[in-house]
């Protein structure tokens, strides 16, 4: 994972509707950038729905939520529509941002080791620096963790 205090790498990635999002365009706002393995799988669905349900609180804290996986725009569109997701899902099919954010690595499932997207989240401050990181172990509870951290950090930043 990237270290707290480092400048977050910029990216330009399309969302489920084909709109390109750049981190540089989000300056001035907090950004919750979360990486997840695959659309419409159990853990990823729980995490996405938890962020969906927390969007009002996160928006009140001037935060933008962006989900990133290697799935394409069509897969993201179907996933977002199926669960009523209210934030952009970014398609990183060539894994450039995934690798820049150190969200690709060795994983294990049922005793089998393989390479894949690691479930990791970055809280990026309004100046574009990494403020907090998580290696996510409980996708369903993660949005609440992020909300609490954001409330702490946002309270320390002057407008």
Short mmCIF file of N, CA and C in Angstrom, two decimals:
data_model
loop_
_atom_site.label_atom_id
_atom_site.label_comp_id
_atom_site.label_asym_id
_atom_site.label_seq_id
_atom_site.Cartn_x
_atom_site.Cartn_y
_atom_site.Cartn_z
N UNK A 1 0.84 -1.19 0.00
CA UNK A 1 0.00 0.00 0.00
C UNK A 1 0.88 1.25 0.00
N UNK A 2 0.33 2.30 -0.55
CA UNK A 2 1.03 3.58 -0.52
C UNK A 2 1.09 4.08 0.93
N UNK A 3 2.10 4.84 1.23
CA UNK A 3 2.27 5.36 2.59
C UNK A 3 1.45 6.63 2.81
N UNK A 4 0.95 6.78 4.01
CA UNK A 4 0.23 7.99 4.40
C UNK A 4 1.18 9.18 4.23
N UNK A 5 0.66 10.26 3.66
CA UNK A 5 1.44 11.47 3.45
C UNK A 5 2.00 11.60 2.04
N UNK A 6 2.02 10.50 1.28
CA UNK A 6 2.53 10.57 -0.08
C UNK A 6 1.47 11.16 -1.01
N UNK A 7 1.92 11.72 -2.11
CA UNK A 7 1.00 12.24 -3.11
C UNK A 7 0.35 11.06 -3.84
N UNK A 8 -0.95 11.08 -3.92
CA UNK A 8 -1.69 10.01 -4.59
C UNK A 8 -1.46 10.11 -6.10
N UNK A 9 -1.17 8.99 -6.76
CA UNK A 9 -0.96 9.03 -8.21
C UNK A 9 -2.22 9.47 -8.95
N UNK A 10 -2.02 10.31 -9.97
CA UNK A 10 -3.16 10.73 -10.78
C UNK A 10 -3.57 9.58 -11.70
N UNK A 11 -4.78 9.64 -12.18
CA UNK A 11 -5.30 8.65 -13.12
C UNK A 11 -6.38 9.30 -13.95
N UNK A 12 -6.72 8.67 -15.06
CA UNK A 12 -7.84 9.07 -15.91
C UNK A 12 -8.53 7.78 -16.32
N UNK A 13 -9.69 7.50 -15.70
CA UNK A 13 -10.39 6.24 -15.93
C UNK A 13 -11.87 6.49 -16.22
N UNK A 14 -12.44 5.73 -17.14
CA UNK A 14 -13.87 5.88 -17.44
C UNK A 14 -14.73 5.18 -16.39
N UNK A 15 -15.90 5.76 -16.15
CA UNK A 15 -16.85 5.12 -15.24
C UNK A 15 -17.85 4.28 -16.04
N UNK A 16 -18.87 3.79 -15.36
CA UNK A 16 -19.86 2.92 -15.98
C UNK A 16 -20.65 3.60 -17.08
N UNK A 17 -20.62 4.92 -17.12
CA UNK A 17 -21.34 5.66 -18.16
C UNK A 17 -20.40 6.26 -19.20
N UNK A 18 -19.11 5.90 -19.14
CA UNK A 18 -18.15 6.40 -20.12
C UNK A 18 -17.53 7.75 -19.77
N UNK A 19 -17.92 8.35 -18.66
CA UNK A 19 -17.33 9.62 -18.23
C UNK A 19 -15.96 9.37 -17.62
N UNK A 20 -14.98 10.15 -18.03
CA UNK A 20 -13.62 9.98 -17.53
C UNK A 20 -13.45 10.77 -16.24
N UNK A 21 -12.88 10.12 -15.24
CA UNK A 21 -12.60 10.75 -13.94
C UNK A 21 -11.09 10.82 -13.76
N UNK A 22 -10.63 12.00 -13.34
CA UNK A 22 -9.21 12.22 -13.04
C UNK A 22 -9.10 12.62 -11.58
N UNK A 23 -8.13 12.07 -10.89
CA UNK A 23 -7.94 12.44 -9.50
C UNK A 23 -7.66 13.94 -9.39
N UNK A 24 -6.89 14.48 -10.32
CA UNK A 24 -6.55 15.91 -10.29
C UNK A 24 -7.80 16.79 -10.29
N UNK A 25 -8.88 16.32 -10.92
CA UNK A 25 -10.12 17.10 -10.98
C UNK A 25 -10.88 17.08 -9.65
N UNK A 26 -10.46 16.23 -8.73
CA UNK A 26 -11.15 16.11 -7.44
C UNK A 26 -10.47 16.94 -6.35
N UNK A 27 -9.41 17.67 -6.70
CA UNK A 27 -8.73 18.50 -5.70
C UNK A 27 -9.74 19.43 -5.04
N UNK A 28 -9.57 19.61 -3.74
CA UNK A 28 -10.50 20.44 -2.98
C UNK A 28 -11.56 19.61 -2.27
N UNK A 29 -11.65 18.33 -2.62
CA UNK A 29 -12.58 17.41 -1.96
C UNK A 29 -11.80 16.22 -1.42
N UNK A 30 -12.38 15.58 -0.44
CA UNK A 30 -11.86 14.30 0.03
C UNK A 30 -12.26 13.25 -0.97
N UNK A 31 -11.39 12.28 -1.20
CA UNK A 31 -11.69 11.19 -2.13
C UNK A 31 -11.52 9.87 -1.41
N UNK A 32 -12.55 9.05 -1.48
CA UNK A 32 -12.49 7.67 -0.99
C UNK A 32 -12.29 6.83 -2.25
N UNK A 33 -11.09 6.30 -2.42
CA UNK A 33 -10.74 5.50 -3.59
C UNK A 33 -10.59 4.06 -3.14
N UNK A 34 -11.57 3.23 -3.53
CA UNK A 34 -11.50 1.85 -3.08
C UNK A 34 -11.38 0.89 -4.26
N UNK A 35 -10.48 -0.06 -4.08
CA UNK A 35 -10.20 -1.07 -5.09
C UNK A 35 -10.86 -2.37 -4.66
N UNK A 36 -11.51 -3.04 -5.61
CA UNK A 36 -12.20 -4.28 -5.30
C UNK A 36 -11.99 -5.28 -6.43
N UNK A 37 -12.05 -6.57 -6.12
CA UNK A 37 -11.70 -7.59 -7.11
C UNK A 37 -12.63 -7.73 -8.31
N UNK A 38 -13.96 -7.80 -8.11
CA UNK A 38 -14.83 -8.14 -9.24
C UNK A 38 -16.27 -7.73 -8.99
N UNK A 39 -16.87 -7.17 -10.02
CA UNK A 39 -18.28 -6.78 -9.96
C UNK A 39 -19.17 -7.99 -9.62
N UNK A 40 -20.20 -7.70 -8.84
CA UNK A 40 -21.29 -8.65 -8.59
C UNK A 40 -20.84 -9.97 -7.95
N UNK A 41 -19.81 -9.90 -7.12
CA UNK A 41 -19.42 -11.04 -6.30
C UNK A 41 -19.81 -10.70 -4.86
N UNK A 42 -19.85 -11.69 -4.01
CA UNK A 42 -20.40 -11.53 -2.67
C UNK A 42 -19.78 -10.37 -1.88
N UNK A 43 -18.48 -10.42 -1.65
CA UNK A 43 -17.83 -9.38 -0.85
C UNK A 43 -17.87 -8.03 -1.52
N UNK A 44 -17.68 -8.01 -2.82
CA UNK A 44 -17.68 -6.74 -3.56
C UNK A 44 -19.06 -6.10 -3.56
N UNK A 45 -20.09 -6.91 -3.62
CA UNK A 45 -21.46 -6.39 -3.57
C UNK A 45 -21.75 -5.82 -2.19
N UNK A 46 -21.35 -6.52 -1.14
CA UNK A 46 -21.56 -6.00 0.23
C UNK A 46 -20.85 -4.67 0.42
N UNK A 47 -19.62 -4.57 -0.06
CA UNK A 47 -18.85 -3.34 0.10
C UNK A 47 -19.49 -2.20 -0.69
N UNK A 48 -19.84 -2.46 -1.95
CA UNK A 48 -20.46 -1.42 -2.78
C UNK A 48 -21.78 -0.94 -2.19
N UNK A 49 -22.60 -1.86 -1.71
CA UNK A 49 -23.89 -1.48 -1.13
C UNK A 49 -23.70 -0.70 0.17
N UNK A 50 -22.68 -1.04 0.93
CA UNK A 50 -22.40 -0.28 2.16
C UNK A 50 -21.98 1.15 1.82
N UNK A 51 -21.16 1.33 0.79
CA UNK A 51 -20.81 2.69 0.36
C UNK A 51 -22.04 3.41 -0.18
N UNK A 52 -22.87 2.71 -0.94
CA UNK A 52 -24.12 3.30 -1.45
C UNK A 52 -24.95 3.85 -0.29
N UNK A 53 -25.10 3.04 0.75
CA UNK A 53 -25.93 3.43 1.89
C UNK A 53 -25.31 4.54 2.73
N UNK A 54 -23.99 4.72 2.63
CA UNK A 54 -23.29 5.74 3.41
C UNK A 54 -23.08 7.04 2.63
N UNK A 55 -23.52 7.08 1.36
CA UNK A 55 -23.22 8.23 0.51
C UNK A 55 -23.72 9.57 1.06
N UNK A 56 -24.86 9.57 1.71
CA UNK A 56 -25.37 10.83 2.25
C UNK A 56 -24.41 11.38 3.31
N UNK A 57 -23.99 10.52 4.22
CA UNK A 57 -23.04 10.95 5.27
C UNK A 57 -21.70 11.35 4.67
N UNK A 58 -21.20 10.57 3.72
CA UNK A 58 -19.91 10.88 3.11
C UNK A 58 -19.98 12.18 2.32
N UNK A 59 -21.08 12.38 1.61
CA UNK A 59 -21.25 13.62 0.87
C UNK A 59 -21.32 14.82 1.78
N UNK A 60 -21.95 14.66 2.95
CA UNK A 60 -22.01 15.75 3.93
C UNK A 60 -20.62 16.13 4.43
N UNK A 61 -19.66 15.19 4.33
CA UNK A 61 -18.27 15.44 4.73
C UNK A 61 -17.41 15.84 3.53
N UNK A 62 -18.06 16.24 2.44
CA UNK A 62 -17.40 16.70 1.22
C UNK A 62 -16.50 15.63 0.62
N UNK A 63 -16.98 14.38 0.63
CA UNK A 63 -16.20 13.28 0.07
C UNK A 63 -16.81 12.75 -1.21
N UNK A 64 -15.95 12.36 -2.11
CA UNK A 64 -16.30 11.71 -3.36
C UNK A 64 -15.87 10.25 -3.21
N UNK A 65 -16.74 9.32 -3.58
CA UNK A 65 -16.41 7.89 -3.53
C UNK A 65 -16.22 7.39 -4.95
N UNK A 66 -15.12 6.67 -5.16
CA UNK A 66 -14.82 6.07 -6.45
C UNK A 66 -14.41 4.62 -6.22
N UNK A 67 -15.12 3.70 -6.85
CA UNK A 67 -14.75 2.29 -6.80
C UNK A 67 -13.96 1.94 -8.05
N UNK A 68 -12.94 1.09 -7.91
CA UNK A 68 -12.09 0.73 -9.06
C UNK A 68 -11.89 -0.78 -9.11
N UNK A 69 -12.09 -1.35 -10.29
CA UNK A 69 -11.72 -2.74 -10.53
C UNK A 69 -11.27 -2.85 -11.98
N UNK A 70 -10.83 -4.03 -12.36
CA UNK A 70 -10.38 -4.26 -13.74
C UNK A 70 -11.53 -4.64 -14.67
N UNK A 71 -12.75 -4.68 -14.15
CA UNK A 71 -13.91 -4.96 -14.99
C UNK A 71 -14.14 -3.80 -15.97
N UNK A 72 -14.77 -4.09 -17.09
CA UNK A 72 -15.00 -3.06 -18.09
C UNK A 72 -16.25 -2.23 -17.78
N UNK A 73 -16.47 -1.20 -18.60
CA UNK A 73 -17.59 -0.27 -18.38
C UNK A 73 -18.94 -0.98 -18.39
N UNK A 74 -19.12 -1.94 -19.31
CA UNK A 74 -20.41 -2.65 -19.41
C UNK A 74 -20.68 -3.45 -18.13
N UNK A 75 -19.67 -4.09 -17.60
CA UNK A 75 -19.83 -4.85 -16.36
C UNK A 75 -20.18 -3.91 -15.21
N UNK A 76 -19.48 -2.77 -15.14
CA UNK A 76 -19.76 -1.78 -14.10
C UNK A 76 -21.18 -1.24 -14.23
N UNK A 77 -21.61 -0.98 -15.47
CA UNK A 77 -22.96 -0.43 -15.70
C UNK A 77 -24.02 -1.42 -15.18
N UNK A 78 -23.85 -2.69 -15.49
CA UNK A 78 -24.79 -3.71 -15.04
C UNK A 78 -24.78 -3.83 -13.51
N UNK A 79 -23.61 -3.83 -12.91
CA UNK A 79 -23.46 -3.94 -11.46
C UNK A 79 -24.10 -2.74 -10.76
N UNK A 80 -23.79 -1.54 -11.25
CA UNK A 80 -24.33 -0.31 -10.65
C UNK A 80 -25.86 -0.27 -10.77
N UNK A 81 -26.36 -0.68 -11.91
CA UNK A 81 -27.81 -0.67 -12.13
C UNK A 81 -28.51 -1.70 -11.24
N UNK A 82 -27.95 -2.89 -11.16
CA UNK A 82 -28.55 -3.97 -10.38
C UNK A 82 -28.71 -3.61 -8.92
N UNK A 83 -27.74 -2.86 -8.36
CA UNK A 83 -27.76 -2.54 -6.93
C UNK A 83 -28.02 -1.06 -6.63
N UNK A 84 -28.37 -0.28 -7.63
CA UNK A 84 -28.68 1.13 -7.41
C UNK A 84 -27.50 1.91 -6.84
N UNK A 85 -26.30 1.62 -7.32
CA UNK A 85 -25.11 2.31 -6.80
C UNK A 85 -25.14 3.77 -7.23
N UNK A 86 -24.81 4.63 -6.29
CA UNK A 86 -24.93 6.08 -6.49
C UNK A 86 -23.58 6.78 -6.50
N UNK A 87 -22.56 6.10 -6.99
CA UNK A 87 -21.22 6.66 -7.12
C UNK A 87 -20.56 5.98 -8.32
N UNK A 88 -19.52 6.60 -8.87
CA UNK A 88 -18.87 6.03 -10.06
C UNK A 88 -18.05 4.77 -9.75
N UNK A 89 -18.13 3.83 -10.68
CA UNK A 89 -17.26 2.65 -10.68
C UNK A 89 -16.32 2.83 -11.86
N UNK A 90 -15.02 2.85 -11.60
CA UNK A 90 -14.04 3.14 -12.64
C UNK A 90 -13.47 1.85 -13.22
N UNK A 91 -13.39 1.82 -14.54
CA UNK A 91 -12.88 0.65 -15.27
C UNK A 91 -11.39 0.83 -15.52
N UNK A 92 -10.59 -0.02 -14.90
CA UNK A 92 -9.13 0.00 -15.07
C UNK A 92 -8.70 -1.32 -15.70
N UNK A 93 -9.14 -1.55 -16.94
CA UNK A 93 -8.92 -2.84 -17.59
C UNK A 93 -7.45 -3.15 -17.83
N UNK A 94 -6.61 -2.12 -17.96
CA UNK A 94 -5.18 -2.38 -18.16
C UNK A 94 -4.40 -2.37 -16.84
N UNK A 95 -5.09 -2.13 -15.73
CA UNK A 95 -4.56 -2.21 -14.37
C UNK A 95 -3.49 -1.16 -14.05
N UNK A 96 -3.43 -0.08 -14.78
CA UNK A 96 -2.41 0.94 -14.49
C UNK A 96 -2.62 1.59 -13.13
N UNK A 97 -3.84 2.01 -12.84
CA UNK A 97 -4.11 2.63 -11.53
C UNK A 97 -4.04 1.58 -10.43
N UNK A 98 -4.55 0.40 -10.70
CA UNK A 98 -4.50 -0.68 -9.71
C UNK A 98 -3.06 -0.92 -9.29
N UNK A 99 -2.16 -0.99 -10.25
CA UNK A 99 -0.75 -1.22 -9.92
C UNK A 99 -0.11 0.01 -9.29
N UNK A 100 -0.45 1.21 -9.77
CA UNK A 100 0.12 2.44 -9.19
C UNK A 100 -0.27 2.59 -7.72
N UNK A 101 -1.44 2.11 -7.36
CA UNK A 101 -1.92 2.18 -5.98
C UNK A 101 -1.61 0.90 -5.18
N UNK A 102 -0.76 0.06 -5.76
CA UNK A 102 -0.31 -1.15 -5.08
C UNK A 102 -1.49 -2.02 -4.62
N UNK A 103 -2.50 -2.10 -5.48
CA UNK A 103 -3.70 -2.89 -5.18
C UNK A 103 -3.70 -4.21 -5.96
N UNK A 104 -2.55 -4.61 -6.45
CA UNK A 104 -2.42 -5.89 -7.16
C UNK A 104 -1.38 -6.70 -6.40
N UNK A 105 -1.70 -7.95 -6.10
CA UNK A 105 -0.72 -8.76 -5.40
C UNK A 105 -1.19 -10.17 -5.17
N UNK A 106 -0.42 -10.87 -4.38
CA UNK A 106 -0.74 -12.27 -4.09
C UNK A 106 -1.90 -12.35 -3.11
N UNK A 107 -2.80 -13.27 -3.41
CA UNK A 107 -3.96 -13.51 -2.56
C UNK A 107 -4.08 -15.00 -2.33
N UNK A 108 -4.93 -15.36 -1.39
CA UNK A 108 -5.17 -16.78 -1.14
C UNK A 108 -6.66 -16.99 -0.90
N UNK A 109 -7.19 -18.05 -1.51
CA UNK A 109 -8.59 -18.41 -1.30
C UNK A 109 -8.66 -19.92 -1.24
N UNK A 110 -9.17 -20.42 -0.13
CA UNK A 110 -9.32 -21.86 0.09
C UNK A 110 -8.02 -22.60 -0.19
N UNK A 111 -6.91 -22.02 0.30
CA UNK A 111 -5.61 -22.67 0.18
C UNK A 111 -4.91 -22.49 -1.15
N UNK A 112 -5.54 -21.83 -2.10
CA UNK A 112 -4.93 -21.61 -3.41
C UNK A 112 -4.39 -20.18 -3.47
N UNK A 113 -3.11 -20.06 -3.82
CA UNK A 113 -2.48 -18.74 -3.97
C UNK A 113 -2.56 -18.31 -5.44
N UNK A 114 -2.83 -17.02 -5.64
CA UNK A 114 -2.93 -16.47 -6.99
C UNK A 114 -2.73 -14.97 -6.93
N UNK A 115 -2.52 -14.34 -8.08
CA UNK A 115 -2.38 -12.89 -8.19
C UNK A 115 -3.75 -12.29 -8.50
N UNK A 116 -4.02 -11.13 -7.92
CA UNK A 116 -5.29 -10.47 -8.19
C UNK A 116 -5.38 -9.13 -7.51
N UNK A 117 -6.53 -8.50 -7.62
CA UNK A 117 -6.76 -7.20 -7.00
C UNK A 117 -6.97 -7.41 -5.51
N UNK A 118 -6.20 -6.67 -4.74
CA UNK A 118 -6.29 -6.70 -3.29
C UNK A 118 -7.32 -5.66 -2.88
N UNK A 119 -8.18 -6.02 -1.94
CA UNK A 119 -9.22 -5.10 -1.47
C UNK A 119 -8.56 -4.06 -0.56
N UNK A 120 -8.30 -2.89 -1.13
CA UNK A 120 -7.61 -1.82 -0.41
C UNK A 120 -8.34 -0.50 -0.67
N UNK A 121 -8.33 0.38 0.33
CA UNK A 121 -8.98 1.69 0.21
C UNK A 121 -8.01 2.77 0.64
N UNK A 122 -8.07 3.88 -0.08
CA UNK A 122 -7.28 5.07 0.25
C UNK A 122 -8.23 6.24 0.51
N UNK A 123 -7.97 6.96 1.59
CA UNK A 123 -8.63 8.24 1.83
C UNK A 123 -7.62 9.30 1.40
N UNK A 124 -8.00 10.09 0.41
CA UNK A 124 -7.11 11.09 -0.17
C UNK A 124 -7.63 12.46 0.23
N UNK A 125 -6.73 13.28 0.77
CA UNK A 125 -7.16 14.60 1.27
C UNK A 125 -7.37 15.59 0.13
N UNK A 126 -7.93 16.76 0.43
CA UNK A 126 -8.23 17.75 -0.62
C UNK A 126 -7.01 18.25 -1.38
N UNK A 127 -5.81 18.07 -0.82
CA UNK A 127 -4.58 18.48 -1.50
C UNK A 127 -3.99 17.35 -2.35
N UNK A 128 -4.63 16.17 -2.33
CA UNK A 128 -4.17 15.06 -3.14
C UNK A 128 -3.17 14.13 -2.47
N UNK A 129 -3.09 14.18 -1.15
CA UNK A 129 -2.18 13.30 -0.40
C UNK A 129 -2.96 12.17 0.26
N UNK A 130 -2.31 11.03 0.42
CA UNK A 130 -2.92 9.89 1.09
C UNK A 130 -3.02 10.23 2.58
N UNK A 131 -4.24 10.24 3.09
CA UNK A 131 -4.48 10.56 4.50
C UNK A 131 -4.63 9.31 5.35
N UNK A 132 -5.17 8.24 4.75
CA UNK A 132 -5.36 7.00 5.50
C UNK A 132 -5.49 5.86 4.49
N UNK A 133 -5.11 4.65 4.94
CA UNK A 133 -5.20 3.46 4.09
C UNK A 133 -5.83 2.32 4.87
N UNK A 134 -6.46 1.42 4.15
CA UNK A 134 -7.04 0.22 4.75
C UNK A 134 -6.78 -0.97 3.85
N UNK A 135 -6.39 -2.07 4.44
CA UNK A 135 -6.44 -3.37 3.80
C UNK A 135 -7.74 -3.98 4.33
N UNK A 136 -8.75 -4.05 3.49
CA UNK A 136 -10.11 -4.33 3.93
C UNK A 136 -10.29 -5.82 4.24
N UNK A 137 -10.75 -6.09 5.45
CA UNK A 137 -11.03 -7.47 5.86
C UNK A 137 -12.53 -7.74 6.03
N UNK A 138 -13.31 -6.69 6.27
CA UNK A 138 -14.76 -6.85 6.42
C UNK A 138 -15.46 -5.87 5.48
N UNK A 139 -15.74 -6.31 4.24
CA UNK A 139 -16.32 -5.40 3.24
C UNK A 139 -17.62 -4.74 3.68
N UNK A 140 -18.43 -5.44 4.46
CA UNK A 140 -19.74 -4.91 4.86
C UNK A 140 -19.60 -3.77 5.87
N UNK A 141 -18.59 -3.82 6.72
CA UNK A 141 -18.40 -2.80 7.77
C UNK A 141 -17.45 -1.69 7.34
N UNK A 142 -16.85 -1.84 6.18
CA UNK A 142 -15.78 -0.92 5.79
C UNK A 142 -16.25 0.52 5.58
N UNK A 143 -17.38 0.73 4.98
CA UNK A 143 -17.86 2.10 4.73
C UNK A 143 -18.01 2.86 6.04
N UNK A 144 -18.44 2.19 7.10
CA UNK A 144 -18.56 2.84 8.41
C UNK A 144 -17.19 3.24 8.94
N UNK A 145 -16.18 2.39 8.73
CA UNK A 145 -14.79 2.72 9.13
C UNK A 145 -14.32 3.98 8.41
N UNK A 146 -14.58 4.01 7.12
CA UNK A 146 -14.16 5.15 6.31
C UNK A 146 -14.88 6.42 6.76
N UNK A 147 -16.18 6.31 7.02
CA UNK A 147 -16.96 7.47 7.47
C UNK A 147 -16.39 8.03 8.77
N UNK A 148 -16.06 7.16 9.72
CA UNK A 148 -15.49 7.61 11.00
C UNK A 148 -14.15 8.29 10.80
N UNK A 149 -13.30 7.71 9.98
CA UNK A 149 -11.98 8.30 9.71
C UNK A 149 -12.12 9.64 9.01
N UNK A 150 -13.01 9.70 8.05
CA UNK A 150 -13.23 10.94 7.32
C UNK A 150 -13.72 12.04 8.25
N UNK A 151 -14.62 11.71 9.16
CA UNK A 151 -15.12 12.70 10.12
C UNK A 151 -13.97 13.23 10.98
N UNK A 152 -13.07 12.34 11.39
CA UNK A 152 -11.90 12.77 12.18
C UNK A 152 -11.00 13.68 11.36
N UNK A 153 -10.66 13.26 10.15
CA UNK A 153 -9.75 14.03 9.31
C UNK A 153 -10.37 15.35 8.85
N UNK A 154 -11.61 15.30 8.40
CA UNK A 154 -12.25 16.50 7.88
C UNK A 154 -12.40 17.56 8.97
N UNK A 155 -12.55 17.12 10.21
CA UNK A 155 -12.65 18.05 11.31
C UNK A 155 -11.36 18.80 11.59
N UNK A 156 -10.22 18.24 11.12
CA UNK A 156 -8.92 18.87 11.34
C UNK A 156 -8.48 19.77 10.21
N UNK A 157 -9.19 19.74 9.10
CA UNK A 157 -8.76 20.50 7.94
C UNK A 157 -9.56 21.80 7.86
N UNK A 158 -8.87 22.90 7.70
CA UNK A 158 -9.58 24.17 7.56
C UNK A 158 -9.99 24.37 6.11
N UNK A 159 -11.09 25.05 5.93
CA UNK A 159 -11.62 25.24 4.58
C UNK A 159 -10.91 26.34 3.85
#
